[in-house]
Amino acid sequence: MLKQTLLYTGKAKSVYETDSADHLILVFRDDASAFNGEKIEQLDRKGKVNNRFNAFIMEKLAEAGIETHFEKLLSPTEVLVKKLQMIPVECVMRNYAAGSLCRRLGIEEGKELVPPTFELFFKDDALGDPMVNESQAISLGWATEEQLAQMKDLTQKVNVVLKDLFAKGGMLLVDFKLEFGVFHDRIVLGDEFSPDGCRLWDKETKKKLDKDRFRQGLGGVVEAYEEVAARIGVDLSDI
Ligand code: ADP
Ligand code: TMP
């Protein structure tokens, strides 16, 4: 598959067209951003680590019967994916309270949410990704009721698979964000799953092993991502 025109430069990845109308190449860069682009830094190795991490997770999800856009790794920083018509809604599942939920509702960080909470955010940098509800997403034409139901169902399935995977590595999957798109009329999981888009805590010490280390200036960001990878069996030895 040949890499062609640069279609889009996001905050962490660049998106290229290929010679196939149905495929794109995503390039994971070392850029880290937080607070809607206010804090930006380059973190050595982040692109390679997240590309490999994401491939591992996408393969686990495919094994569990969840269709994803992942096709194959092309290089340490590049992945071939199905080209999706992205739905501009981010699906967030929370097992424990953290981040914006604590800020919004005044809840103590770490409170277990039973059952897990499902939230939607409108993917729009200019507006700071505001929270939206299903009714708004339907009325504004971002997704149909059926598509949203499928996205919620798939997000719950991902939660079941990944909660267990991270638990085996001694970690709590606190929350995570997924993006979906349409591929030939089917809802397919797109974008990435990496410590950039989720929260992971050590089960015993509650040490943060995710992008909150960057947001909160705790240091050791990529080292923490590598620790998570090692705990769940992602092989990073050749990158
Ligand atoms: P952002 O756009 O939030 O800055 P990234 O830097 O990760 O995020 O950019 C990657 C972009 O590619 C995102 O906008 C994402 O929605 C989009 N994307 C991810 N997977 C696919 C796919 N399979 N098909 C089309 N677009 C995709
Ligand atoms: P939040 O607490 O900031 O709402 O985020 C919840 C989870 O979703 C957290 O793991 C970070 C992730 N997330 C993103 O990666 N990108 C986003 O734009 C949003 C809204 C959340």
mmCIF file of C-alpha atoms and ligand atoms in Angstrom:
data_model
loop_
_atom_site.group_PDB
_atom_site.id
_atom_site.type_symbol
_atom_site.label_atom_id
_atom_site.label_comp_id
_atom_site.label_asym_id
_atom_site.label_seq_id
_atom_site.Cartn_x
_atom_site.Cartn_y
_atom_site.Cartn_z
ATOM 1 C CA MET A 1 0.000 0.000 0.000
ATOM 2 C CA LEU A 2 1.499 3.327 -1.037
ATOM 3 C CA LYS A 3 1.447 6.366 1.240
ATOM 4 C CA GLN A 4 0.073 9.326 -0.728
ATOM 5 C CA THR A 5 -1.330 12.780 0.138
ATOM 6 C CA LEU A 6 -1.358 14.030 3.722
ATOM 7 C CA LEU A 7 -5.064 14.380 4.491
ATOM 8 C CA TYR A 8 -4.983 15.675 8.056
ATOM 9 C CA THR A 9 -2.549 16.513 10.820
ATOM 10 C CA GLY A 10 -4.110 15.851 14.206
ATOM 11 C CA LYS A 11 -2.726 16.533 17.660
ATOM 12 C CA ALA A 12 -0.961 13.155 17.909
ATOM 13 C CA LYS A 13 -1.273 11.465 14.516
ATOM 14 C CA SER A 14 -1.009 12.341 10.839
ATOM 15 C CA VAL A 15 -3.402 10.776 8.366
ATOM 16 C CA TYR A 16 -2.372 9.849 4.816
ATOM 17 C CA GLU A 17 -4.359 8.663 1.818
ATOM 18 C CA THR A 18 -3.176 5.501 0.119
ATOM 19 C CA ASP A 19 -3.598 4.032 -3.368
ATOM 20 C CA SER A 20 -6.641 2.163 -1.991
ATOM 21 C CA ALA A 21 -9.860 4.174 -1.597
ATOM 22 C CA ASP A 22 -10.729 1.999 1.407
ATOM 23 C CA HIS A 23 -7.501 2.481 3.361
ATOM 24 C CA LEU A 24 -5.509 5.133 5.175
ATOM 25 C CA ILE A 25 -2.124 5.208 6.832
ATOM 26 C CA LEU A 26 -1.941 6.705 10.337
ATOM 27 C CA VAL A 27 1.432 7.963 11.544
ATOM 28 C CA PHE A 28 1.844 8.116 15.329
ATOM 29 C CA ARG A 29 3.958 11.150 16.208
ATOM 30 C CA ASP A 30 5.792 11.950 19.460
ATOM 31 C CA ASP A 31 3.577 14.997 20.112
ATOM 32 C CA ALA A 32 1.664 15.085 23.385
ATOM 33 C CA SER A 33 -1.085 17.632 23.946
ATOM 34 C CA ALA A 34 -3.450 18.426 26.788
ATOM 35 C CA PHE A 35 -5.995 21.039 27.837
ATOM 36 C CA ASN A 36 -7.283 21.345 24.284
ATOM 37 C CA GLY A 37 -3.860 22.025 22.794
ATOM 38 C CA GLU A 38 -2.702 24.529 25.458
ATOM 39 C CA LYS A 39 0.100 22.221 26.647
ATOM 40 C CA ILE A 40 2.163 20.646 23.871
ATOM 41 C CA GLU A 41 5.419 18.701 24.189
ATOM 42 C CA GLN A 42 7.425 16.147 22.269
ATOM 43 C CA LEU A 43 7.884 12.915 24.202
ATOM 44 C CA ASP A 44 10.642 10.730 22.817
ATOM 45 C CA ARG A 45 9.360 7.262 21.714
ATOM 46 C CA LYS A 46 5.665 7.995 22.401
ATOM 47 C CA GLY A 47 4.704 7.526 18.740
ATOM 48 C CA LYS A 48 6.375 4.123 18.467
ATOM 49 C CA VAL A 49 5.106 2.909 21.832
ATOM 50 C CA ASN A 50 1.505 3.963 21.146
ATOM 51 C CA ASN A 51 1.503 2.493 17.639
ATOM 52 C CA ARG A 52 2.636 -0.899 18.930
ATOM 53 C CA PHE A 53 0.358 -0.688 21.993
ATOM 54 C CA ASN A 54 -2.672 0.183 19.878
ATOM 55 C CA ALA A 55 -2.010 -2.687 17.447
ATOM 56 C CA PHE A 56 -1.877 -5.137 20.367
ATOM 57 C CA ILE A 57 -5.183 -3.866 21.810
ATOM 58 C CA MET A 58 -6.943 -3.776 18.420
ATOM 59 C CA GLU A 59 -5.923 -7.403 17.828
ATOM 60 C CA LYS A 60 -7.267 -8.417 21.260
ATOM 61 C CA LEU A 61 -10.564 -6.675 20.473
ATOM 62 C CA ALA A 62 -10.798 -8.362 17.058
ATOM 63 C CA GLU A 63 -10.247 -11.739 18.774
ATOM 64 C CA ALA A 64 -13.204 -10.858 21.005
ATOM 65 C CA GLY A 65 -15.384 -10.271 17.921
ATOM 66 C CA ILE A 66 -15.230 -6.459 17.871
ATOM 67 C CA GLU A 67 -14.618 -5.127 14.359
ATOM 68 C CA THR A 68 -11.828 -2.545 14.228
ATOM 69 C CA HIS A 69 -10.151 -0.504 11.497
ATOM 70 C CA PHE A 70 -6.731 -2.092 12.198
ATOM 71 C CA GLU A 71 -5.184 -3.895 9.213
ATOM 72 C CA LYS A 72 -1.436 -4.151 9.864
ATOM 73 C CA LEU A 73 1.611 -2.401 11.224
ATOM 74 C CA LEU A 74 3.739 -0.909 8.445
ATOM 75 C CA SER A 75 6.653 0.471 10.469
ATOM 76 C CA PRO A 76 7.354 1.443 14.103
ATOM 77 C CA THR A 77 5.223 4.574 13.711
ATOM 78 C CA GLU A 78 2.868 3.676 10.844
ATOM 79 C CA VAL A 79 -0.291 1.578 10.700
ATOM 80 C CA LEU A 80 -2.567 0.667 7.808
ATOM 81 C CA VAL A 81 -6.256 1.076 8.669
ATOM 82 C CA LYS A 82 -9.633 0.917 6.976
ATOM 83 C CA LYS A 83 -10.777 4.371 5.928
ATOM 84 C CA LEU A 84 -13.845 5.162 8.014
ATOM 85 C CA GLN A 85 -16.404 7.927 7.729
ATOM 86 C CA MET A 86 -15.761 9.115 11.275
ATOM 87 C CA ILE A 87 -18.694 9.931 13.556
ATOM 88 C CA PRO A 88 -17.737 13.171 15.391
ATOM 89 C CA VAL A 89 -18.755 11.814 18.765
ATOM 90 C CA GLU A 90 -16.344 10.463 21.378
ATOM 91 C CA CYS A 91 -17.640 7.600 23.504
ATOM 92 C CA VAL A 92 -16.322 7.641 27.074
ATOM 93 C CA MET A 93 -16.816 4.765 29.500
ATOM 94 C CA ARG A 94 -15.927 5.251 33.171
ATOM 95 C CA ASN A 95 -15.431 2.518 35.759
ATOM 96 C CA TYR A 96 -14.132 4.926 38.428
ATOM 97 C CA ALA A 97 -14.607 8.689 38.792
ATOM 98 C CA ALA A 98 -11.771 10.864 37.495
ATOM 99 C CA GLY A 99 -11.077 13.895 35.321
ATOM 100 C CA SER A 100 -13.984 15.911 33.991
ATOM 101 C CA LEU A 101 -16.592 13.828 35.831
ATOM 102 C CA CYS A 102 -15.065 14.843 39.185
ATOM 103 C CA ARG A 103 -14.835 18.484 38.093
ATOM 104 C CA ARG A 104 -18.399 18.559 36.757
ATOM 105 C CA LEU A 105 -20.147 16.770 39.604
ATOM 106 C CA GLY A 106 -17.820 17.385 42.555
ATOM 107 C CA ILE A 107 -17.222 13.668 43.033
ATOM 108 C CA GLU A 108 -14.133 12.306 44.761
ATOM 109 C CA GLU A 109 -11.546 10.786 42.414
ATOM 110 C CA GLY A 110 -11.570 6.995 42.545
ATOM 111 C CA LYS A 111 -15.241 6.425 43.418
ATOM 112 C CA GLU A 112 -16.377 3.212 41.740
ATOM 113 C CA LEU A 113 -19.204 3.742 39.253
ATOM 114 C CA VAL A 114 -21.699 0.888 39.255
ATOM 115 C CA PRO A 115 -22.677 0.249 36.549
ATOM 116 C CA PRO A 116 -19.972 2.018 34.515
ATOM 117 C CA THR A 117 -21.006 5.442 33.213
ATOM 118 C CA PHE A 118 -21.292 6.064 29.469
ATOM 119 C CA GLU A 119 -20.887 9.616 28.117
ATOM 120 C CA LEU A 120 -20.762 11.283 24.703
ATOM 121 C CA PHE A 121 -18.611 14.264 23.722
ATOM 122 C CA PHE A 122 -18.775 16.270 20.490
ATOM 123 C CA LYS A 123 -15.354 16.036 18.840
ATOM 124 C CA ASP A 124 -14.659 19.706 18.172
ATOM 125 C CA ASP A 125 -11.368 21.316 19.210
ATOM 126 C CA ALA A 126 -12.709 24.863 18.792
ATOM 127 C CA LEU A 127 -15.467 24.160 21.317
ATOM 128 C CA GLY A 128 -13.233 22.097 23.642
ATOM 129 C CA ASP A 129 -15.060 18.785 23.000
ATOM 130 C CA PRO A 130 -18.289 19.593 24.909
ATOM 131 C CA MET A 131 -20.392 16.856 26.450
ATOM 132 C CA VAL A 132 -23.535 16.084 24.432
ATOM 133 C CA ASN A 133 -26.455 13.735 24.815
ATOM 134 C CA GLU A 134 -27.838 11.142 22.438
ATOM 135 C CA SER A 135 -30.805 13.279 21.467
ATOM 136 C CA GLN A 136 -28.513 16.139 20.377
ATOM 137 C CA ALA A 137 -26.252 13.777 18.422
ATOM 138 C CA ILE A 138 -29.284 12.410 16.543
ATOM 139 C CA SER A 139 -30.991 15.779 15.930
ATOM 140 C CA LEU A 140 -27.760 17.293 14.653
ATOM 141 C CA GLY A 141 -27.294 14.404 12.213
ATOM 142 C CA TRP A 142 -24.003 13.137 13.650
ATOM 143 C CA ALA A 143 -25.326 9.591 14.075
ATOM 144 C CA THR A 144 -28.588 7.678 13.944
ATOM 145 C CA GLU A 145 -30.273 6.222 17.013
ATOM 146 C CA GLU A 146 -29.283 2.761 15.817
ATOM 147 C CA GLN A 147 -25.646 3.748 15.278
ATOM 148 C CA LEU A 148 -25.471 5.287 18.764
ATOM 149 C CA ALA A 149 -26.957 2.143 20.269
ATOM 150 C CA GLN A 150 -24.309 0.072 18.481
ATOM 151 C CA MET A 151 -21.536 2.430 19.627
ATOM 152 C CA LYS A 152 -22.704 2.133 23.225
ATOM 153 C CA ASP A 153 -22.969 -1.641 22.995
ATOM 154 C CA LEU A 154 -19.480 -1.919 21.424
ATOM 155 C CA THR A 155 -18.004 0.422 24.055
ATOM 156 C CA GLN A 156 -19.454 -1.806 26.798
ATOM 157 C CA LYS A 157 -17.970 -4.880 25.101
ATOM 158 C CA VAL A 158 -14.570 -3.182 24.835
ATOM 159 C CA ASN A 159 -14.810 -2.344 28.539
ATOM 160 C CA VAL A 160 -15.424 -5.968 29.492
ATOM 161 C CA VAL A 161 -12.469 -7.217 27.413
ATOM 162 C CA LEU A 162 -10.010 -4.522 28.466
ATOM 163 C CA LYS A 163 -10.954 -4.333 32.157
ATOM 164 C CA ASP A 164 -10.006 -7.991 32.352
ATOM 165 C CA LEU A 165 -6.821 -7.585 30.290
ATOM 166 C CA PHE A 166 -5.523 -4.738 32.462
ATOM 167 C CA ALA A 167 -6.662 -6.452 35.693
ATOM 168 C CA LYS A 168 -4.400 -9.385 34.782
ATOM 169 C CA GLY A 169 -1.545 -6.860 34.684
ATOM 170 C CA GLY A 170 -2.470 -5.523 38.149
ATOM 171 C CA MET A 171 -4.165 -2.377 36.852
ATOM 172 C CA LEU A 172 -7.545 -0.669 37.061
ATOM 173 C CA LEU A 173 -9.036 0.590 33.811
ATOM 174 C CA VAL A 174 -10.469 3.823 35.231
ATOM 175 C CA ASP A 175 -11.940 5.231 32.010
ATOM 176 C CA PHE A 176 -11.321 5.429 28.272
ATOM 177 C CA LYS A 177 -12.404 7.155 25.081
ATOM 178 C CA LEU A 178 -13.299 5.473 21.783
ATOM 179 C CA GLU A 179 -14.070 6.824 18.329
ATOM 180 C CA PHE A 180 -16.158 4.971 15.771
ATOM 181 C CA GLY A 181 -16.796 5.377 12.071
ATOM 182 C CA VAL A 182 -18.798 3.849 9.264
ATOM 183 C CA PHE A 183 -17.231 1.397 6.809
ATOM 184 C CA HIS A 184 -19.570 0.077 4.106
ATOM 185 C CA ASP A 185 -22.622 0.670 6.352
ATOM 186 C CA ARG A 186 -21.080 -1.014 9.406
ATOM 187 C CA ILE A 187 -20.030 0.686 12.658
ATOM 188 C CA VAL A 188 -16.324 -0.004 13.122
ATOM 189 C CA LEU A 189 -13.946 0.994 15.927
ATOM 190 C CA GLY A 190 -11.421 3.554 14.684
ATOM 191 C CA ASP A 191 -8.695 5.869 15.949
ATOM 192 C CA GLU A 192 -6.555 4.347 18.739
ATOM 193 C CA PHE A 193 -6.565 2.759 22.143
ATOM 194 C CA SER A 194 -3.425 3.712 24.045
ATOM 195 C CA PRO A 195 -2.544 5.283 27.416
ATOM 196 C CA ASP A 196 -3.103 8.646 25.671
ATOM 197 C CA GLY A 197 -6.874 8.059 25.624
ATOM 198 C CA CYS A 198 -7.566 6.185 28.822
ATOM 199 C CA ARG A 199 -6.779 6.202 32.538
ATOM 200 C CA LEU A 200 -4.952 3.279 34.118
ATOM 201 C CA TRP A 201 -3.949 3.026 37.770
ATOM 202 C CA ASP A 202 -1.844 0.451 39.553
ATOM 203 C CA LYS A 203 -4.400 -1.627 41.469
ATOM 204 C CA GLU A 204 -2.531 -1.484 44.782
ATOM 205 C CA THR A 205 -0.720 1.857 44.853
ATOM 206 C CA LYS A 206 -3.127 3.756 42.542
ATOM 207 C CA LYS A 207 -0.068 5.115 40.701
ATOM 208 C CA LYS A 208 -1.209 6.798 37.484
ATOM 209 C CA LEU A 209 0.176 5.058 34.394
ATOM 210 C CA ASP A 210 -1.497 7.108 31.664
ATOM 211 C CA LYS A 211 -1.650 10.556 30.097
ATOM 212 C CA ASP A 212 -2.611 12.147 33.434
ATOM 213 C CA ARG A 213 1.159 11.957 34.141
ATOM 214 C CA PHE A 214 1.582 14.465 31.290
ATOM 215 C CA ARG A 215 -1.502 16.563 32.178
ATOM 216 C CA GLN A 216 -0.415 16.818 35.820
ATOM 217 C CA GLY A 217 3.329 17.217 35.147
ATOM 218 C CA LEU A 218 4.188 14.028 37.057
ATOM 219 C CA GLY A 219 7.011 13.032 34.668
ATOM 220 C CA GLY A 220 7.901 9.544 33.473
ATOM 221 C CA VAL A 221 5.107 9.586 30.894
ATOM 222 C CA VAL A 222 6.475 7.269 28.201
ATOM 223 C CA GLU A 223 8.139 5.126 30.891
ATOM 224 C CA ALA A 224 4.682 4.574 32.413
ATOM 225 C CA TYR A 225 3.232 3.650 28.999
ATOM 226 C CA GLU A 226 6.090 1.154 28.594
ATOM 227 C CA GLU A 227 5.372 -0.277 32.030
ATOM 228 C CA VAL A 228 1.716 -0.815 31.093
ATOM 229 C CA ALA A 229 2.811 -2.458 27.839
ATOM 230 C CA ALA A 230 5.178 -4.817 29.671
ATOM 231 C CA ARG A 231 2.490 -5.760 32.209
ATOM 232 C CA ILE A 232 0.004 -6.842 29.513
ATOM 233 C CA GLY A 233 2.548 -8.512 27.229
ATOM 234 C CA VAL A 234 3.102 -5.967 24.436
ATOM 235 C CA ASP A 235 6.511 -6.662 22.884
ATOM 236 C CA LEU A 236 8.454 -3.415 22.500
ATOM 237 C CA SER A 237 11.887 -5.057 22.363
ATOM 238 C CA ASP A 238 12.626 -4.144 18.726
ATOM 239 C CA ILE A 239 11.581 -0.500 18.717
HETATM 240 P P1 ADP B 1 -7.194 14.747 16.797
HETATM 241 O O1 ADP B 1 -7.939 14.865 15.510
HETATM 242 O O2 ADP B 1 -8.151 14.627 17.958
HETATM 243 O O3 ADP B 1 -6.151 15.806 16.992
HETATM 244 P P2 ADP B 1 -5.267 12.612 16.145
HETATM 245 O O4 ADP B 1 -4.030 13.432 16.167
HETATM 246 O O5 ADP B 1 -5.223 11.284 16.784
HETATM 247 O O6 ADP B 1 -6.521 13.314 16.830
HETATM 248 O O7 ADP B 1 -5.670 12.487 14.623
HETATM 249 C C1 ADP B 1 -6.141 11.334 14.044
HETATM 250 C C2 ADP B 1 -7.428 11.652 13.298
HETATM 251 O O8 ADP B 1 -7.745 10.569 12.445
HETATM 252 C C3 ADP B 1 -8.605 11.842 14.237
HETATM 253 O O9 ADP B 1 -9.294 13.009 13.842
HETATM 254 C C4 ADP B 1 -9.453 10.606 14.031
HETATM 255 O O10 ADP B 1 -10.824 10.862 14.188
HETATM 256 C C5 ADP B 1 -9.108 10.218 12.604
HETATM 257 N N1 ADP B 1 -9.192 8.791 12.334
HETATM 258 C C6 ADP B 1 -8.770 7.805 13.126
HETATM 259 N N2 ADP B 1 -8.978 6.597 12.557
HETATM 260 C C7 ADP B 1 -9.530 6.836 11.353
HETATM 261 C C8 ADP B 1 -9.983 5.999 10.280
HETATM 262 N N3 ADP B 1 -9.881 4.691 10.349
HETATM 263 N N4 ADP B 1 -10.540 6.591 9.194
HETATM 264 C C9 ADP B 1 -10.649 7.942 9.130
HETATM 265 N N5 ADP B 1 -10.226 8.785 10.088
HETATM 266 C C10 ADP B 1 -9.673 8.245 11.201
HETATM 267 P P1 TMP B 2 -12.305 13.309 30.806
HETATM 268 O O1 TMP B 2 -12.273 12.885 32.239
HETATM 269 O O2 TMP B 2 -11.353 14.418 30.477
HETATM 270 O O3 TMP B 2 -13.702 13.596 30.331
HETATM 271 O O4 TMP B 2 -11.795 12.063 29.934
HETATM 272 C C1 TMP B 2 -12.321 10.775 30.100
HETATM 273 C C2 TMP B 2 -11.421 9.786 29.394
HETATM 274 O O5 TMP B 2 -11.506 9.928 27.978
HETATM 275 C C3 TMP B 2 -9.946 9.941 29.731
HETATM 276 O O6 TMP B 2 -9.344 8.649 29.752
HETATM 277 C C4 TMP B 2 -9.384 10.760 28.588
HETATM 278 C C5 TMP B 2 -10.273 10.350 27.433
HETATM 279 N N1 TMP B 2 -10.540 11.432 26.481
HETATM 280 C C6 TMP B 2 -9.694 11.620 25.412
HETATM 281 O O7 TMP B 2 -8.718 10.875 25.247
HETATM 282 N N2 TMP B 2 -9.972 12.623 24.534
HETATM 283 C C7 TMP B 2 -11.053 13.433 24.678
HETATM 284 O O8 TMP B 2 -11.239 14.335 23.854
HETATM 285 C C8 TMP B 2 -11.938 13.222 25.795
HETATM 286 C C9 TMP B 2 -13.153 14.091 26.000
HETATM 287 C C10 TMP B 2 -11.638 12.225 26.669
#
